[in-house]
PDB file of C-alpha atoms and ligand atoms in Angstrom:
ATOM      1  CA  MET A   1      24.755  -6.524 -17.405  1.00 39.00           C
ATOM      2  CA  PHE A   2      22.389  -9.651 -14.960  1.00 41.00           C
ATOM      3  CA  ILE A   3      25.328 -11.327 -13.423  1.00 42.00           C
ATOM      4  CA  ALA A   4      23.297 -13.290 -10.410  1.00 45.00           C
ATOM      5  CA  SER A   5      23.593 -17.324  -9.686  1.00 46.00           C
ATOM      6  CA  ARG A   6      20.823 -18.222 -12.992  1.00 49.00           C
ATOM      7  CA  ARG A   7      21.884 -21.653 -10.608  1.00 46.00           C
ATOM      8  CA  TYR A   8      20.205 -20.375  -7.420  1.00 48.00           C
ATOM      9  CA  LEU A   9      16.885 -18.795  -8.782  1.00 47.00           C
ATOM     10  CA  HIS A  10      15.109 -22.366  -9.404  1.00 49.00           C
ATOM     11  CA  ALA A  11      17.028 -24.330  -6.317  1.00 57.00           C
ATOM     12  CA  VAL A  12      15.322 -21.993  -4.259  1.00 77.00           C
ATOM     13  CA  THR A  13      11.503 -22.331  -3.370  1.00 88.00           C
ATOM     14  CA  ARG A  14       9.332 -19.548  -2.624  1.00 90.00           C
ATOM     15  CA  ALA A  15       9.116 -19.983   1.128  1.00 92.00           C
ATOM     16  CA  GLU A  16      12.780 -19.845   0.891  1.00 93.00           C
ATOM     17  CA  LYS A  17      12.978 -16.245  -0.524  1.00 94.00           C
ATOM     18  CA  THR A  18      10.185 -15.187   1.776  1.00 96.00           C
ATOM     19  CA  GLU A  19      12.538 -15.857   4.456  1.00 96.00           C
ATOM     20  CA  ARG A  20      15.609 -14.318   3.044  1.00 96.00           C
ATOM     21  CA  ILE A  21      13.423 -11.157   1.199  1.00 97.00           C
ATOM     22  CA  ARG A  22      12.312 -11.137   5.149  1.00 97.00           C
ATOM     23  CA  LYS A  23      15.783 -10.724   7.187  1.00 97.00           C
ATOM     24  CA  ILE A  24      17.100  -8.375   4.463  1.00 97.00           C
ATOM     25  CA  LEU A  25      13.190  -6.001   4.453  1.00 98.00           C
ATOM     26  CA  ASP A  26      14.147  -6.121   8.386  1.00 98.00           C
ATOM     27  CA  ALA A  27      17.647  -5.353   8.188  1.00 97.00           C
ATOM     28  CA  GLN A  28      16.499  -2.142   6.300  1.00 97.00           C
ATOM     29  CA  PHE A  29      13.624  -1.073   7.754  1.00 97.00           C
ATOM     30  CA  PRO A  30      13.262  -2.639  11.064  1.00 97.00           C
ATOM     31  CA  LEU A  31      10.166  -0.543  12.223  1.00 95.00           C
ATOM     32  CA  PRO A  32       8.541   0.947   8.954  1.00 96.00           C
ATOM     33  CA  GLU A  33       6.267   3.709  10.307  1.00 94.00           C
ATOM     34  CA  VAL A  34       2.581   4.647   9.009  1.00 94.00           C
ATOM     35  CA  PRO A  35       3.293   7.179   5.575  1.00 95.00           C
ATOM     36  CA  LEU A  36       0.047   9.262   6.092  1.00 97.00           C
ATOM     37  CA  HIS A  37      -0.734  12.097   9.405  1.00 97.00           C
ATOM     38  CA  HIS A  38      -3.932  10.942  11.279  1.00 97.00           C
ATOM     39  CA  ALA A  39      -5.220  10.738  14.788  1.00 97.00           C
ATOM     40  CA  ASP A  40      -7.430   8.353  14.312  1.00 98.00           C
ATOM     41  CA  PRO A  41      -9.277   5.959  12.185  1.00 98.00           C
ATOM     42  CA  PHE A  42     -11.615   8.245  10.061  1.00 98.00           C
ATOM     43  CA  THR A  43      -8.481  10.774   9.634  1.00 98.00           C
ATOM     44  CA  LEU A  44      -6.529   8.096   8.409  1.00 98.00           C
ATOM     45  CA  LEU A  45      -9.345   6.983   6.072  1.00 98.00           C
ATOM     46  CA  VAL A  46      -9.420  10.206   4.010  1.00 98.00           C
ATOM     47  CA  ALA A  47      -6.019  10.564   3.629  1.00 98.00           C
ATOM     48  CA  VAL A  48      -5.870   6.916   2.062  1.00 98.00           C
ATOM     49  CA  LEU A  49      -8.652   7.824   0.156  1.00 98.00           C
ATOM     50  CA  MET A  50      -7.155  11.192  -0.896  1.00 98.00           C
ATOM     51  CA  SER A  51      -3.785   9.353  -2.049  1.00 96.00           C
ATOM     52  CA  ALA A  52      -5.010   7.391  -4.374  1.00 95.00           C
ATOM     53  CA  GLN A  53      -2.980   9.143  -7.521  1.00 93.00           C
ATOM     54  CA  CYS A  54      -0.730  11.059  -4.877  1.00 96.00           C
ATOM     55  CA  THR A  55       2.153  11.064  -3.545  1.00 95.00           C
ATOM     56  CA  ASP A  56       2.081  10.674   0.486  1.00 96.00           C
ATOM     57  CA  VAL A  57       4.396  13.623   1.337  1.00 96.00           C
ATOM     58  CA  ARG A  58       1.643  15.674  -0.726  1.00 98.00           C
ATOM     59  CA  VAL A  59      -1.915  13.916   1.335  1.00 98.00           C
ATOM     60  CA  ASN A  60       0.559  15.290   4.452  1.00 98.00           C
ATOM     61  CA  GLN A  61       1.345  18.486   2.701  1.00 98.00           C
ATOM     62  CA  VAL A  62      -2.635  18.845   2.272  1.00 98.00           C
ATOM     63  CA  THR A  63      -4.264  16.972   5.537  1.00 98.00           C
ATOM     64  CA  PRO A  64      -3.421  19.723   7.879  1.00 98.00           C
ATOM     65  CA  GLN A  65      -5.689  22.455   6.460  1.00 98.00           C
ATOM     66  CA  LEU A  66      -8.614  19.816   5.529  1.00 98.00           C
ATOM     67  CA  PHE A  67      -8.904  18.983   9.375  1.00 98.00           C
ATOM     68  CA  ALA A  68      -8.385  21.896  10.860  1.00 98.00           C
ATOM     69  CA  ARG A  69     -11.336  22.305   8.831  1.00 97.00           C
ATOM     70  CA  ALA A  70     -13.546  19.358   9.788  1.00 98.00           C
ATOM     71  CA  ASP A  71     -11.596  15.933  11.214  1.00 98.00           C
ATOM     72  CA  THR A  72     -14.937  14.417  12.078  1.00 98.00           C
ATOM     73  CA  PRO A  73     -17.529  13.314   9.917  1.00 98.00           C
ATOM     74  CA  GLU A  74     -20.029  15.102  11.204  1.00 98.00           C
ATOM     75  CA  ALA A  75     -17.697  18.616  10.754  1.00 98.00           C
ATOM     76  CA  MET A  76     -16.617  17.421   7.501  1.00 98.00           C
ATOM     77  CA  SER A  77     -20.410  16.702   6.260  1.00 97.00           C
ATOM     78  CA  GLN A  78     -21.159  19.670   7.457  1.00 97.00           C
ATOM     79  CA  LEU A  79     -18.718  21.176   4.255  1.00 98.00           C
ATOM     80  CA  THR A  80     -19.321  21.101   0.393  1.00 97.00           C
ATOM     81  CA  SER A  81     -18.408  19.205  -1.790  1.00 97.00           C
ATOM     82  CA  ARG A  82     -16.922  21.880  -3.781  1.00 97.00           C
ATOM     83  CA  GLN A  83     -15.385  23.393  -0.027  1.00 98.00           C
ATOM     84  CA  ILE A  84     -13.390  20.092   0.373  1.00 98.00           C
ATOM     85  CA  GLU A  85     -12.344  21.014  -2.813  1.00 98.00           C
ATOM     86  CA  ASN A  86     -10.952  23.847  -3.054  1.00 98.00           C
ATOM     87  CA  VAL A  87      -8.529  21.814  -0.028  1.00 98.00           C
ATOM     88  CA  ILE A  88      -8.214  19.093  -1.926  1.00 98.00           C
ATOM     89  CA  ARG A  89      -7.078  19.891  -5.295  1.00 98.00           C
ATOM     90  CA  PRO A  90      -3.176  19.930  -4.570  1.00 97.00           C
ATOM     91  CA  CYS A  91      -4.108  15.838  -4.083  1.00 97.00           C
ATOM     92  CA  GLY A  92      -5.527  16.019  -7.904  1.00 96.00           C
ATOM     93  CA  LEU A  93      -8.852  14.075  -9.066  1.00 97.00           C
ATOM     94  CA  ALA A  94     -10.276  16.924  -6.432  1.00 97.00           C
ATOM     95  CA  PRO A  95     -14.340  16.205  -7.337  1.00 97.00           C
ATOM     96  CA  ALA A  96     -14.482  12.816  -7.000  1.00 98.00           C
ATOM     97  CA  LYS A  97     -12.261  12.631  -3.560  1.00 98.00           C
ATOM     98  CA  SER A  98     -14.657  15.343  -2.167  1.00 98.00           C
ATOM     99  CA  LYS A  99     -17.579  13.730  -2.918  1.00 98.00           C
ATOM    100  CA  ASN A 100     -17.231  10.274  -2.290  1.00 98.00           C
ATOM    101  CA  ILE A 101     -15.548  12.009   2.145  1.00 98.00           C
ATOM    102  CA  ARG A 102     -18.159  14.250   2.169  1.00 98.00           C
ATOM    103  CA  ALA A 103     -21.018  10.963   0.949  1.00 98.00           C
ATOM    104  CA  LEU A 104     -18.735   8.840   2.637  1.00 98.00           C
ATOM    105  CA  SER A 105     -19.087  10.444   6.346  1.00 98.00           C
ATOM    106  CA  LYS A 106     -22.520  10.986   6.310  1.00 98.00           C
ATOM    107  CA  ILE A 107     -22.999   7.129   5.944  1.00 98.00           C
ATOM    108  CA  LEU A 108     -20.716   6.629   8.841  1.00 98.00           C
ATOM    109  CA  ILE A 109     -22.770   9.508  11.060  1.00 98.00           C
ATOM    110  CA  GLU A 110     -26.972   7.480   9.342  1.00 98.00           C
ATOM    111  CA  HIS A 111     -25.063   3.941   9.648  1.00 98.00           C
ATOM    112  CA  HIS A 112     -22.283   3.529  12.202  1.00 98.00           C
ATOM    113  CA  ALA A 113     -22.761   5.917  14.901  1.00 97.00           C
ATOM    114  CA  GLY A 114     -20.221   8.559  13.474  1.00 97.00           C
ATOM    115  CA  HIS A 115     -17.467   6.278  13.672  1.00 98.00           C
ATOM    116  CA  VAL A 116     -14.951   4.082  11.182  1.00 98.00           C
ATOM    117  CA  PRO A 117     -16.790   0.139  11.133  1.00 98.00           C
ATOM    118  CA  ARG A 118     -14.331  -2.073  12.101  1.00 98.00           C
ATOM    119  CA  SER A 119     -14.671  -4.252   8.341  1.00 97.00           C
ATOM    120  CA  PHE A 120     -13.997  -5.311   5.439  1.00 98.00           C
ATOM    121  CA  GLU A 121     -17.395  -5.488   4.191  1.00 98.00           C
ATOM    122  CA  ALA A 122     -19.044  -2.078   5.680  1.00 98.00           C
ATOM    123  CA  LEU A 123     -15.494  -0.338   4.569  1.00 98.00           C
ATOM    124  CA  GLU A 124     -15.991  -1.346   1.161  1.00 98.00           C
ATOM    125  CA  ALA A 125     -19.844  -0.054   1.165  1.00 98.00           C
ATOM    126  CA  LEU A 126     -18.109   3.051   1.553  1.00 98.00           C
ATOM    127  CA  PRO A 127     -18.514   5.508  -1.422  1.00 98.00           C
ATOM    128  CA  GLY A 128     -14.393   5.471  -2.994  1.00 96.00           C
ATOM    129  CA  VAL A 129     -13.352   3.232  -0.872  1.00 98.00           C
ATOM    130  CA  GLY A 130     -12.256  -0.247  -2.609  1.00 96.00           C
ATOM    131  CA  HIS A 131     -10.135  -3.793  -1.168  1.00 97.00           C
ATOM    132  CA  LYS A 132      -6.183  -1.946  -0.877  1.00 96.00           C
ATOM    133  CA  THR A 133      -7.952   1.080   1.222  1.00 97.00           C
ATOM    134  CA  ALA A 134      -9.170  -1.150   3.701  1.00 98.00           C
ATOM    135  CA  SER A 135      -7.040  -2.991   4.438  1.00 98.00           C
ATOM    136  CA  VAL A 136      -4.509  -0.058   5.000  1.00 98.00           C
ATOM    137  CA  VAL A 137      -6.985   1.143   7.669  1.00 98.00           C
ATOM    138  CA  MET A 138      -7.916  -2.364   8.954  1.00 98.00           C
ATOM    139  CA  HIS A 139      -4.291  -2.766  10.120  1.00 97.00           C
ATOM    140  CA  GLN A 140      -3.285   0.911  10.522  1.00 96.00           C
ATOM    141  CA  ALA A 141      -6.302   1.612  12.290  1.00 97.00           C
ATOM    142  CA  PHE A 142      -7.488  -1.306  14.479  1.00 97.00           C
ATOM    143  CA  GLY A 143      -4.576  -3.464  14.294  1.00 96.00           C
ATOM    144  CA  GLU A 144      -5.926  -6.107  11.895  1.00 97.00           C
ATOM    145  CA  PRO A 145      -4.142  -9.141   9.952  1.00 97.00           C
ATOM    146  CA  ALA A 146      -4.485  -7.439   6.256  1.00 98.00           C
ATOM    147  CA  PHE A 147      -2.028  -6.984   3.344  1.00 98.00           C
ATOM    148  CA  PRO A 148      -3.022  -4.419   1.424  1.00 97.00           C
ATOM    149  CA  VAL A 149      -1.547  -4.641  -2.911  1.00 97.00           C
ATOM    150  CA  ASP A 150      -1.480  -1.986  -4.709  1.00 93.00           C
ATOM    151  CA  THR A 151       0.406  -1.622  -7.631  1.00 92.00           C
ATOM    152  CA  HIS A 152       4.058  -1.265  -6.706  1.00 91.00           C
ATOM    153  CA  ILE A 153       3.694  -4.085  -4.262  1.00 96.00           C
ATOM    154  CA  HIS A 154       2.014  -6.424  -6.980  1.00 96.00           C
ATOM    155  CA  ARG A 155       4.899  -5.175  -9.328  1.00 92.00           C
ATOM    156  CA  LEU A 156       7.944  -5.927  -6.860  1.00 94.00           C
ATOM    157  CA  ALA A 157       6.495  -9.406  -5.927  1.00 95.00           C
ATOM    158  CA  ALA A 158       6.355 -10.484  -9.277  1.00 93.00           C
ATOM    159  CA  ARG A 159       9.799  -8.786 -10.143  1.00 90.00           C
ATOM    160  CA  TRP A 160      11.047 -11.493  -6.803  1.00 93.00           C
ATOM    161  CA  GLY A 161       8.679 -14.235  -7.968  1.00 92.00           C
ATOM    162  CA  LEU A 162       6.732 -14.348  -5.570  1.00 95.00           C
ATOM    163  CA  SER A 163       4.237 -14.260  -6.919  1.00 94.00           C
ATOM    164  CA  SER A 164       3.464 -14.736 -10.327  1.00 92.00           C
ATOM    165  CA  GLY A 165      -0.356 -13.675 -10.066  1.00 94.00           C
ATOM    166  CA  LYS A 166      -1.907 -11.914 -13.009  1.00 94.00           C
ATOM    167  CA  ASN A 167      -3.748  -9.673 -10.719  1.00 96.00           C
ATOM    168  CA  VAL A 168      -3.570  -7.874  -7.744  1.00 96.00           C
ATOM    169  CA  ALA A 169      -6.213 -10.315  -5.794  1.00 97.00           C
ATOM    170  CA  GLN A 170      -4.508 -13.186  -6.773  1.00 97.00           C
ATOM    171  CA  THR A 171      -0.284 -11.311  -5.320  1.00 97.00           C
ATOM    172  CA  GLU A 172      -2.707 -10.421  -2.180  1.00 98.00           C
ATOM    173  CA  ARG A 173      -3.367 -14.037  -1.987  1.00 97.00           C
ATOM    174  CA  ASP A 174       0.065 -15.883  -2.789  1.00 97.00           C
ATOM    175  CA  LEU A 175       2.311 -13.039  -0.520  1.00 98.00           C
ATOM    176  CA  LYS A 176      -0.330 -13.670   2.188  1.00 98.00           C
ATOM    177  CA  ARG A 177       0.475 -17.320   1.638  1.00 97.00           C
ATOM    178  CA  LEU A 178       4.366 -17.160   2.305  1.00 97.00           C
ATOM    179  CA  PHE A 179       5.128 -13.852   5.172  1.00 97.00           C
ATOM    180  CA  PRO A 180       3.299 -14.985   8.502  1.00 97.00           C
ATOM    181  CA  ARG A 181       0.501 -13.362   8.768  1.00 97.00           C
ATOM    182  CA  GLU A 182       1.120 -11.159  11.856  1.00 96.00           C
ATOM    183  CA  GLU A 183       3.915  -9.303   9.583  1.00 97.00           C
ATOM    184  CA  TRP A 184       1.495  -8.635   6.773  1.00 97.00           C
ATOM    185  CA  GLY A 185       0.903  -5.312   7.858  1.00 96.00           C
ATOM    186  CA  LYS A 186       4.759  -4.560   8.168  1.00 97.00           C
ATOM    187  CA  ALA A 187       5.561  -6.313   4.910  1.00 97.00           C
ATOM    188  CA  HIS A 188       3.651  -3.951   2.733  1.00 97.00           C
ATOM    189  CA  LEU A 189       5.148  -1.212   4.308  1.00 97.00           C
ATOM    190  CA  GLN A 190       8.846  -3.128   4.383  1.00 98.00           C
ATOM    191  CA  MET A 191       7.927  -3.507   0.213  1.00 97.00           C
ATOM    192  CA  ILE A 192       6.434   0.132  -0.292  1.00 96.00           C
ATOM    193  CA  TYR A 193       9.120   1.838   1.746  1.00 96.00           C
ATOM    194  CA  PHE A 194      11.884  -1.047  -0.671  1.00 96.00           C
ATOM    195  CA  GLY A 195      10.657   0.537  -3.930  1.00 93.00           C
ATOM    196  CA  ARG A 196      11.063   4.164  -2.674  1.00 91.00           C
ATOM    197  CA  ALA A 197      14.600   3.199  -1.922  1.00 91.00           C
ATOM    198  CA  HIS A 198      15.766   1.301  -4.706  1.00 89.00           C
ATOM    199  CA  CYS A 199      13.487   0.990  -7.211  1.00 87.00           C
ATOM    200  CA  PRO A 200      13.809   4.024 -10.676  1.00 81.00           C
ATOM    201  CA  ALA A 201      11.211   4.101 -12.828  1.00 74.00           C
ATOM    202  CA  ARG A 202      13.888   3.750 -15.791  1.00 80.00           C
ATOM    203  CA  ALA A 203      15.811   0.375 -16.540  1.00 78.00           C
ATOM    204  CA  HIS A 204      18.574  -0.287 -14.568  1.00 77.00           C
ATOM    205  CA  ASP A 205      20.616  -3.210 -13.617  1.00 82.00           C
ATOM    206  CA  LEU A 206      19.355  -5.888 -11.931  1.00 83.00           C
ATOM    207  CA  SER A 207      22.457  -6.877  -9.677  1.00 83.00           C
ATOM    208  CA  GLN A 208      23.154  -3.925  -8.204  1.00 85.00           C
ATOM    209  CA  CYS A 209      19.731  -4.799  -6.616  1.00 89.00           C
ATOM    210  CA  PRO A 210      19.574  -6.326  -2.881  1.00 91.00           C
ATOM    211  CA  ILE A 211      17.100  -8.653  -3.666  1.00 93.00           C
ATOM    212  CA  CYS A 212      16.839  -8.625  -7.417  1.00 90.00           C
ATOM    213  CA  SER A 213      19.501 -10.081  -7.684  1.00 89.00           C
ATOM    214  CA  TRP A 214      19.572 -13.266  -6.463  1.00 90.00           C
ATOM    215  CA  ALA A 215      15.529 -13.996  -6.235  1.00 89.00           C
ATOM    216  CA  ALA A 216      13.911 -13.096 -10.270  1.00 83.00           C
ATOM    217  CA  THR A 217      12.974 -15.058 -11.870  1.00 70.00           C
ATOM    218  CA  LYS A 218      14.577 -15.284 -15.531  1.00 65.00           C
ATOM    219  CA  ARG A 219      11.252 -14.147 -17.141  1.00 64.00           C
ATOM    220  CA  ARG A 220      12.074 -10.562 -14.911  1.00 63.00           C
ATOM    221  CA  ILE A 221      15.727 -11.280 -16.111  1.00 59.00           C
ATOM    222  CA  ALA A 222      15.196 -11.452 -19.926  1.00 60.00           C
ATOM    223  CA  ALA A 223      12.381  -8.765 -19.924  1.00 62.00           C
ATOM    224  CA  GLU A 224      14.620  -5.871 -17.854  1.00 58.00           C
ATOM    225  CA  ALA A 225      17.333  -7.494 -20.812  1.00 55.00           C
ATOM    226  CA  ARG A 226      14.967  -6.331 -23.102  1.00 54.00           C
TER     227      ARG A 226
HETATM  228  S1  LIG B   1      15.541  -2.479  -7.709  1.00 76.03           S
HETATM  229 FE1  LIG B   1      15.080  -2.820  -9.528  1.00 76.03          FE
HETATM  230  S2  LIG B   1      16.173  -4.692  -9.525  1.00 76.03           S
HETATM  231 FE2  LIG B   1      15.721  -4.222  -7.498  1.00 76.03          FE
HETATM  232  S3  LIG B   1      13.497  -5.001  -6.208  1.00 76.03           S
HETATM  233 FE3  LIG B   1      13.350  -2.978  -7.233  1.00 76.03          FE
HETATM  234  S4  LIG B   1      13.075  -3.454  -9.509  1.00 76.03           S
HETATM  235 FE4  LIG B   1      13.695  -4.994  -8.791  1.00 76.03          FE
END
């Protein structure tokens, strides 16, 4: 049963909630590591692309085999899509992912001198690369300010009452307003690790949660109670 103080819920602003949430996240995950193993922007880009609908653990099990065969755009473009597919099959969606990995490797060679471009626009023009993947690469490979928002972070932001965004783009806008620019990338990782550590898939007791117990919105409490 949910027993947090409901009077408190609407007494705090989103900004005040964010401050308290930042302290909790910093205490629990002070130095969140980038979960996907990589050696440079290219291997990170490939790993992020492989992680669609797959766990980071599984991707980290598969990438050593792939990068042993090809860890540069030049070497990757020498492999056939079928050869890439055979290696990355455990990650799922292998036919589409392998085609995209090969195609983007060729584009990097032809249009970016064999390098991963340091721009949202150029990254999002690559096959299989959407805004969330581009955001991960911009932050984790280049240290640029970016707040990657996937469905997990979208859901957490709603649960914590930090955003009422109807989609990931609106949630990203809200979170960028609330968190300091220099902490966007760290906050993204902390929210991922928080979700993995605390959020079970099944219905559960919000009063036991270090954040939802005081931050959840009335609407969220009612939804969880159903
Ligand atoms: S553990 Fe449950 S209550 Fe806490 S943030 Fe996750 S979903 Fe919300």
